[in-house]
JSON list of C-alpha atoms in Angstrom, two decimals:
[
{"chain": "A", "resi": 30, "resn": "UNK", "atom": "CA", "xyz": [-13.57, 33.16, 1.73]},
{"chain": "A", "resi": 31, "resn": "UNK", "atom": "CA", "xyz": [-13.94, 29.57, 2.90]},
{"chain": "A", "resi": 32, "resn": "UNK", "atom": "CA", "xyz": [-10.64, 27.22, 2.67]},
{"chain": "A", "resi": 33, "resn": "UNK", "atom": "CA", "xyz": [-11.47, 23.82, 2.12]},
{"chain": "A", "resi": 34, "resn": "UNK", "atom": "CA", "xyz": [-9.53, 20.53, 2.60]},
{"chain": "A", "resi": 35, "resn": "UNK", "atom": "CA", "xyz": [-9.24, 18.11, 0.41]},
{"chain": "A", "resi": 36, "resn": "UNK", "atom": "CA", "xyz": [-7.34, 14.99, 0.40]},
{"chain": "A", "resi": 37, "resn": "UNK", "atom": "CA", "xyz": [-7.83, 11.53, -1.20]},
{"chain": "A", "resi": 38, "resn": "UNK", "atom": "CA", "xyz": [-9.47, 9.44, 1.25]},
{"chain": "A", "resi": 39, "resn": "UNK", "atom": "CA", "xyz": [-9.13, 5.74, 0.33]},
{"chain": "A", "resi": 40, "resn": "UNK", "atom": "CA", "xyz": [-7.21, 4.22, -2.34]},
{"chain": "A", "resi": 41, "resn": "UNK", "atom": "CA", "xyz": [-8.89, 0.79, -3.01]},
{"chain": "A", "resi": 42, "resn": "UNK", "atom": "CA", "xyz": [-6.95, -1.89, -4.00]},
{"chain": "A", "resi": 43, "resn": "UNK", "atom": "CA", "xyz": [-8.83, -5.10, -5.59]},
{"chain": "A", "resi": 44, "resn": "UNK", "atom": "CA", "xyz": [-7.35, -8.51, -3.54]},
{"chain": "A", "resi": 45, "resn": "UNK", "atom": "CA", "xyz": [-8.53, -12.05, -3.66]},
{"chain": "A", "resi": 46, "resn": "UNK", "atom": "CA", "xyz": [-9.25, -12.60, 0.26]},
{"chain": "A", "resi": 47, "resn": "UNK", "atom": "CA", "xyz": [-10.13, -10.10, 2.67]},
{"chain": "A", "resi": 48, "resn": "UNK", "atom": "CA", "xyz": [-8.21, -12.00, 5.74]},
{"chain": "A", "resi": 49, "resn": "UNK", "atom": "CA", "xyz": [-5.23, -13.12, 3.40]},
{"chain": "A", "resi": 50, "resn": "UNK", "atom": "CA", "xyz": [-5.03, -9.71, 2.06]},
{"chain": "A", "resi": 51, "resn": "UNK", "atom": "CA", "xyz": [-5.08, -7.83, 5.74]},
{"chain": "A", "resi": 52, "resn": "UNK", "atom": "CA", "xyz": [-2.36, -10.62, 7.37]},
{"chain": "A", "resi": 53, "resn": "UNK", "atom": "CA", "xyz": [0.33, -9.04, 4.39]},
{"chain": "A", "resi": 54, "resn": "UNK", "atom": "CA", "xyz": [-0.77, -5.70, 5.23]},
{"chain": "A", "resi": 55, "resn": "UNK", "atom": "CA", "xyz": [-0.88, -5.69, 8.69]},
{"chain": "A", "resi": 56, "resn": "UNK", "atom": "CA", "xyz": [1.74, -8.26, 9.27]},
{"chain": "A", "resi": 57, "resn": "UNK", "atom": "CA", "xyz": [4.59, -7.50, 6.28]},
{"chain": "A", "resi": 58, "resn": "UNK", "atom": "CA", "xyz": [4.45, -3.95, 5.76]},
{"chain": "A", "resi": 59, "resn": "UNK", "atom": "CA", "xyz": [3.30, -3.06, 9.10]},
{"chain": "A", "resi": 60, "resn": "UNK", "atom": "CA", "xyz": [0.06, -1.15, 8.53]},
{"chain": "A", "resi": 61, "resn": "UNK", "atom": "CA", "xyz": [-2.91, -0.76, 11.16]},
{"chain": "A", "resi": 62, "resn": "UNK", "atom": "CA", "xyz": [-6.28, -2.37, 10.12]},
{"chain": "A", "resi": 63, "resn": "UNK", "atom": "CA", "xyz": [-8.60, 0.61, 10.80]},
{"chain": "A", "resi": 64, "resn": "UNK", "atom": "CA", "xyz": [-12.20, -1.02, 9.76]},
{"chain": "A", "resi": 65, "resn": "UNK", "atom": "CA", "xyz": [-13.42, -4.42, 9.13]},
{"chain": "A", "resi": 66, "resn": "UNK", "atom": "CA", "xyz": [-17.33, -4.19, 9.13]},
{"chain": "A", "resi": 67, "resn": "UNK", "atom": "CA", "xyz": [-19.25, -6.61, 7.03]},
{"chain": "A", "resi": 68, "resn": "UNK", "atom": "CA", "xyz": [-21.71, -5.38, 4.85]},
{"chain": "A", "resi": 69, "resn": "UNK", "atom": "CA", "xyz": [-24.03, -7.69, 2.36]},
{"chain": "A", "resi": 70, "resn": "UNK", "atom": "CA", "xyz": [-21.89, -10.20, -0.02]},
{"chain": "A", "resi": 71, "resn": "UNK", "atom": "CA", "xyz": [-18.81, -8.13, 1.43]},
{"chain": "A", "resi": 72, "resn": "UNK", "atom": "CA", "xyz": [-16.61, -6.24, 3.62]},
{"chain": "A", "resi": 73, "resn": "UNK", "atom": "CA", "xyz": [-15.37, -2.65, 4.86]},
{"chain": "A", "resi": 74, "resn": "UNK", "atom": "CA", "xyz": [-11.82, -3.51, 5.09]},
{"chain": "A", "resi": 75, "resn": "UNK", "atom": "CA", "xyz": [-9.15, -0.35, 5.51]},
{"chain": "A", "resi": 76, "resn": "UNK", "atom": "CA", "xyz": [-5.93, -0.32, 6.31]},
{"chain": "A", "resi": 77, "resn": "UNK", "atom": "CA", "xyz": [-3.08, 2.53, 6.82]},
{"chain": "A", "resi": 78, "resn": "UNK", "atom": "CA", "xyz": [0.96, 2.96, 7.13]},
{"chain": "A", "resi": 79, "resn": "UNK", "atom": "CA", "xyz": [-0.49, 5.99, 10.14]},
{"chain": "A", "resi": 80, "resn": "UNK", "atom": "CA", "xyz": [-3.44, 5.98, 11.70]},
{"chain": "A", "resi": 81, "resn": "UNK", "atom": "CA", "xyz": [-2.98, 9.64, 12.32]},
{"chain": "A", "resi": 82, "resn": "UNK", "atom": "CA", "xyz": [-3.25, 9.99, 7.93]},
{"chain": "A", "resi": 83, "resn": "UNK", "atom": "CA", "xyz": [-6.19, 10.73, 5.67]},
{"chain": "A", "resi": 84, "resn": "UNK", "atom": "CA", "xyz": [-5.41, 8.50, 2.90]},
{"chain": "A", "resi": 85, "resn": "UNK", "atom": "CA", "xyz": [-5.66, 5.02, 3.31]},
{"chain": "A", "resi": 86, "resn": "UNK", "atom": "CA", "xyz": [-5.98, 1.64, 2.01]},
{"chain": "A", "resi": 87, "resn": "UNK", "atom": "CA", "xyz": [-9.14, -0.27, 0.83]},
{"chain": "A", "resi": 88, "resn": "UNK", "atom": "CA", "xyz": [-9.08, -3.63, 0.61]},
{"chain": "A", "resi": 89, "resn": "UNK", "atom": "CA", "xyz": [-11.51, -4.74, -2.18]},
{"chain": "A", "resi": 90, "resn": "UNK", "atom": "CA", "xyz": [-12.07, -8.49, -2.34]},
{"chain": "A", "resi": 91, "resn": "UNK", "atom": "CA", "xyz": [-12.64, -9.06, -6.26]},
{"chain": "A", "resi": 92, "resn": "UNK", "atom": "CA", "xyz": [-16.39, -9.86, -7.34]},
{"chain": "A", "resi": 93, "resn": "UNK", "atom": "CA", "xyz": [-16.45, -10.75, -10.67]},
{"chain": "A", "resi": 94, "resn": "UNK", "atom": "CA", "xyz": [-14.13, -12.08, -13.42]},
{"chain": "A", "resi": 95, "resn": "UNK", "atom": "CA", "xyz": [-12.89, -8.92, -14.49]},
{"chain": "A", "resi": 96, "resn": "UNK", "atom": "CA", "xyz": [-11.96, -7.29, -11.37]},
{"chain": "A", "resi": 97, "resn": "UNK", "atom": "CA", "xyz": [-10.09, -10.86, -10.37]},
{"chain": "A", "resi": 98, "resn": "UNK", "atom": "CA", "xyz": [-8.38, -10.07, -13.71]},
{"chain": "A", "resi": 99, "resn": "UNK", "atom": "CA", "xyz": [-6.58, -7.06, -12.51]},
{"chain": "A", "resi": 100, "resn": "UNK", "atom": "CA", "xyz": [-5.37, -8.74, -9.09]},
{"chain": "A", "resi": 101, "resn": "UNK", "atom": "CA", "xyz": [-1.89, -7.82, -8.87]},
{"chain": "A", "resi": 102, "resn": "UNK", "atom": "CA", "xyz": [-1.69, -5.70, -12.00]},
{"chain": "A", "resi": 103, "resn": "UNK", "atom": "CA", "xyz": [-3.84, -2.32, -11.25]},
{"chain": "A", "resi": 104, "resn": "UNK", "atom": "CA", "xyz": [-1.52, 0.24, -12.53]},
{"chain": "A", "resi": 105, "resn": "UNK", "atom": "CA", "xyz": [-0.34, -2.64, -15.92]},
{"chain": "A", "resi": 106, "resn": "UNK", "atom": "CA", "xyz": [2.89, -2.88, -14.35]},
{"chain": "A", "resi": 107, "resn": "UNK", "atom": "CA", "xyz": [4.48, 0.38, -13.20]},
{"chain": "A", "resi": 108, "resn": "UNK", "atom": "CA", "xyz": [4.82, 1.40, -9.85]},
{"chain": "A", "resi": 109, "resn": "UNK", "atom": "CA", "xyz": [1.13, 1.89, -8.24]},
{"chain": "A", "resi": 110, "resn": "UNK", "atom": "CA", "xyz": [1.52, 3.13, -4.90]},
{"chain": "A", "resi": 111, "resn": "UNK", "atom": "CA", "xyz": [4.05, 4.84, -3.11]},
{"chain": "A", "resi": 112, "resn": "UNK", "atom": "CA", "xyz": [4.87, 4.41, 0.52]},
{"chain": "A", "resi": 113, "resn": "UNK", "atom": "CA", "xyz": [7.06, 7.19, 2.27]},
{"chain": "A", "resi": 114, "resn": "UNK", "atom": "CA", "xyz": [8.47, 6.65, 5.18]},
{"chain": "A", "resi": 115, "resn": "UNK", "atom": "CA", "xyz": [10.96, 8.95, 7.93]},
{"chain": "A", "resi": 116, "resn": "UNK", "atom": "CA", "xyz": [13.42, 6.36, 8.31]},
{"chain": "A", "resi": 117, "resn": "UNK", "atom": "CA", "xyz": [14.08, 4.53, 4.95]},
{"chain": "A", "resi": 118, "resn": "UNK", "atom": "CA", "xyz": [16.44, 1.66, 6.50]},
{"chain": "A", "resi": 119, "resn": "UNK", "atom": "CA", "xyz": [14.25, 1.31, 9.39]},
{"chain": "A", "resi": 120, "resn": "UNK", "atom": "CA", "xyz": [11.11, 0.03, 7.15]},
{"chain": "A", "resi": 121, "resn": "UNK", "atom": "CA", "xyz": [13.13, -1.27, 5.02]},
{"chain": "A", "resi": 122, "resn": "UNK", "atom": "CA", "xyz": [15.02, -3.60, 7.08]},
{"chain": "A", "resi": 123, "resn": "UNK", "atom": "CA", "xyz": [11.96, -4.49, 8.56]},
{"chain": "A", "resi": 124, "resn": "UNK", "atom": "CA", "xyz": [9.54, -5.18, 5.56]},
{"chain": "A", "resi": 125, "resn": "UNK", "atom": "CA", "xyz": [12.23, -7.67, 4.05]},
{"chain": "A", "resi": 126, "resn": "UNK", "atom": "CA", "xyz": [12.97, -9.65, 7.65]},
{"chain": "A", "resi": 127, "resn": "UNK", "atom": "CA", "xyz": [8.99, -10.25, 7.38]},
{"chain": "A", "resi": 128, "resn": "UNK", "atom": "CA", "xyz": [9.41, -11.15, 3.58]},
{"chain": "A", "resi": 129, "resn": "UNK", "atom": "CA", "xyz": [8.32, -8.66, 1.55]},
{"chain": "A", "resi": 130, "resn": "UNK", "atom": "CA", "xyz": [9.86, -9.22, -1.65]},
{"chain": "A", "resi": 131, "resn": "UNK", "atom": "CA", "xyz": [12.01, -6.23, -3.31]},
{"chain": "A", "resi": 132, "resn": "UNK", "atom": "CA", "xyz": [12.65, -5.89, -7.07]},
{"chain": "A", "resi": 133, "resn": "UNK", "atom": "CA", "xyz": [15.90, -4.51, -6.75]},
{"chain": "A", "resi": 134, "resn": "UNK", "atom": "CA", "xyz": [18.53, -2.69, -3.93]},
{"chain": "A", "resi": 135, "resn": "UNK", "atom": "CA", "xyz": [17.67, 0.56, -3.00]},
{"chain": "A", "resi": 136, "resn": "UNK", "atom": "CA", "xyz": [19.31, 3.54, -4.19]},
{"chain": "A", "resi": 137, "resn": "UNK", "atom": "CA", "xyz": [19.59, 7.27, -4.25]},
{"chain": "A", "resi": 138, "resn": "UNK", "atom": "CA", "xyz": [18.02, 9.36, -6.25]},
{"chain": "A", "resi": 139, "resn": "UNK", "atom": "CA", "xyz": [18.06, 12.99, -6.47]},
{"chain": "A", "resi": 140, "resn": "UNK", "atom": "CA", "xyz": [14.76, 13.17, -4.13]},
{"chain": "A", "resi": 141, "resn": "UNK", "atom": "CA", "xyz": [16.12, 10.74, -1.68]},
{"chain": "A", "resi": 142, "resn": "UNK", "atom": "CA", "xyz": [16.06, 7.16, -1.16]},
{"chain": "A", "resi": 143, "resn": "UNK", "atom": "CA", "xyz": [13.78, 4.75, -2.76]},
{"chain": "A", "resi": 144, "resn": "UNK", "atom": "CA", "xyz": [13.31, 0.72, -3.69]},
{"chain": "A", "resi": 145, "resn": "UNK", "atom": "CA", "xyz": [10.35, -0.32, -5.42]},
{"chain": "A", "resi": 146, "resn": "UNK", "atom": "CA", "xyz": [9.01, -3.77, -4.04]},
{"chain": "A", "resi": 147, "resn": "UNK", "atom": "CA", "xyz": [5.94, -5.99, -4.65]},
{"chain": "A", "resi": 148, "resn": "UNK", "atom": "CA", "xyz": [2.92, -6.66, -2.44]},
{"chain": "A", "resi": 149, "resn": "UNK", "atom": "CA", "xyz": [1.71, -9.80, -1.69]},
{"chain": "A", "resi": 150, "resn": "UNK", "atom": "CA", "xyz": [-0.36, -9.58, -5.58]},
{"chain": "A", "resi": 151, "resn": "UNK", "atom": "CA", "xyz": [2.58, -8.20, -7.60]},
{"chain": "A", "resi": 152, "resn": "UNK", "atom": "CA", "xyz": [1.04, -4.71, -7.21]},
{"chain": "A", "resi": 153, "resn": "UNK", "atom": "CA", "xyz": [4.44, -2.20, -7.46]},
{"chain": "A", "resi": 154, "resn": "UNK", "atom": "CA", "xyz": [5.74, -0.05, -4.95]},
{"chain": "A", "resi": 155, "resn": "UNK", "atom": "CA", "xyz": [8.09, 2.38, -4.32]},
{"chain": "A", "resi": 156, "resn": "UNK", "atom": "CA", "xyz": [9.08, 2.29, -0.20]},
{"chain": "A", "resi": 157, "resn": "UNK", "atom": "CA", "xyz": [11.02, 6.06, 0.05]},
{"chain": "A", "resi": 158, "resn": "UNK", "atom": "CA", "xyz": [11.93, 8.97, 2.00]},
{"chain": "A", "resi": 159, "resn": "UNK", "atom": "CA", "xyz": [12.48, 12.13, 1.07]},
{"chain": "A", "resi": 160, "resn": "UNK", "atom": "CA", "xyz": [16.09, 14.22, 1.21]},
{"chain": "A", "resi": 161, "resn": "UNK", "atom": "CA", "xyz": [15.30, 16.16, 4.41]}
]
């Protein structure tokens, strides 16, 4: 029998400006800008926390007036994405020095440590790492 793999590939996230949108990424939370090919009336834009993973971020500029709409609020307020990490206080120290701003002080839970922040839109996340 055949084993496949399967994985989620991109997770596309709906922003206002491609270039605003990849300067927080790349810049704040210290992801690598994989792809940035134009295409008509937009642009391939992907991002990722690894180069070496298989999921990563799509930056989606909004077209209309109801994907603008749900800038910032994708998931209607709870914690959308979730960022883990092998050194907690490493990334963590570093994503606020660059300004990313966190909703609260990090803590432990029974999983491990965790802090949820905001992107540059308001989208939640939770920055953790795993008890090892």
């Amino acid at each position: 029998m055949r084993t496949q793999k399967r994985c989620m590939g991109y997770v596309a996230i709906v922003v206002d400006d491609y270039d605003r949108a990849i300067d927080y990424y790349t810049n704040k939370l210290g992801f690598t800008l994989v792809e940035d090919t134009p295409q008509p009336g937009k642009r391939w834009v992907v991002v990722t926390p690894n180069p070496e993973s298989d999921c990563n971020l799509l930056l989606a500029r909004a077209s209309n007036d109801r994907q603008e709409s749900f800038i910032g609020n994708q998931c209607g307020g709870r914690v959308f994405l979730f960022l883990q990490t092998d050194d907690f206080w490493r990334d963590y120290h570093a994503m606020k020095a660059a300004g990313v701003h966190f909703c609260e002080e990090p803590r432990q839970e029974e999983y491990g440590t965790v802090v949820v922040f905001e992107d540059l839109y308001g989208n939640r996340w939770d920055l953790y790492q795993n008890l090892q």
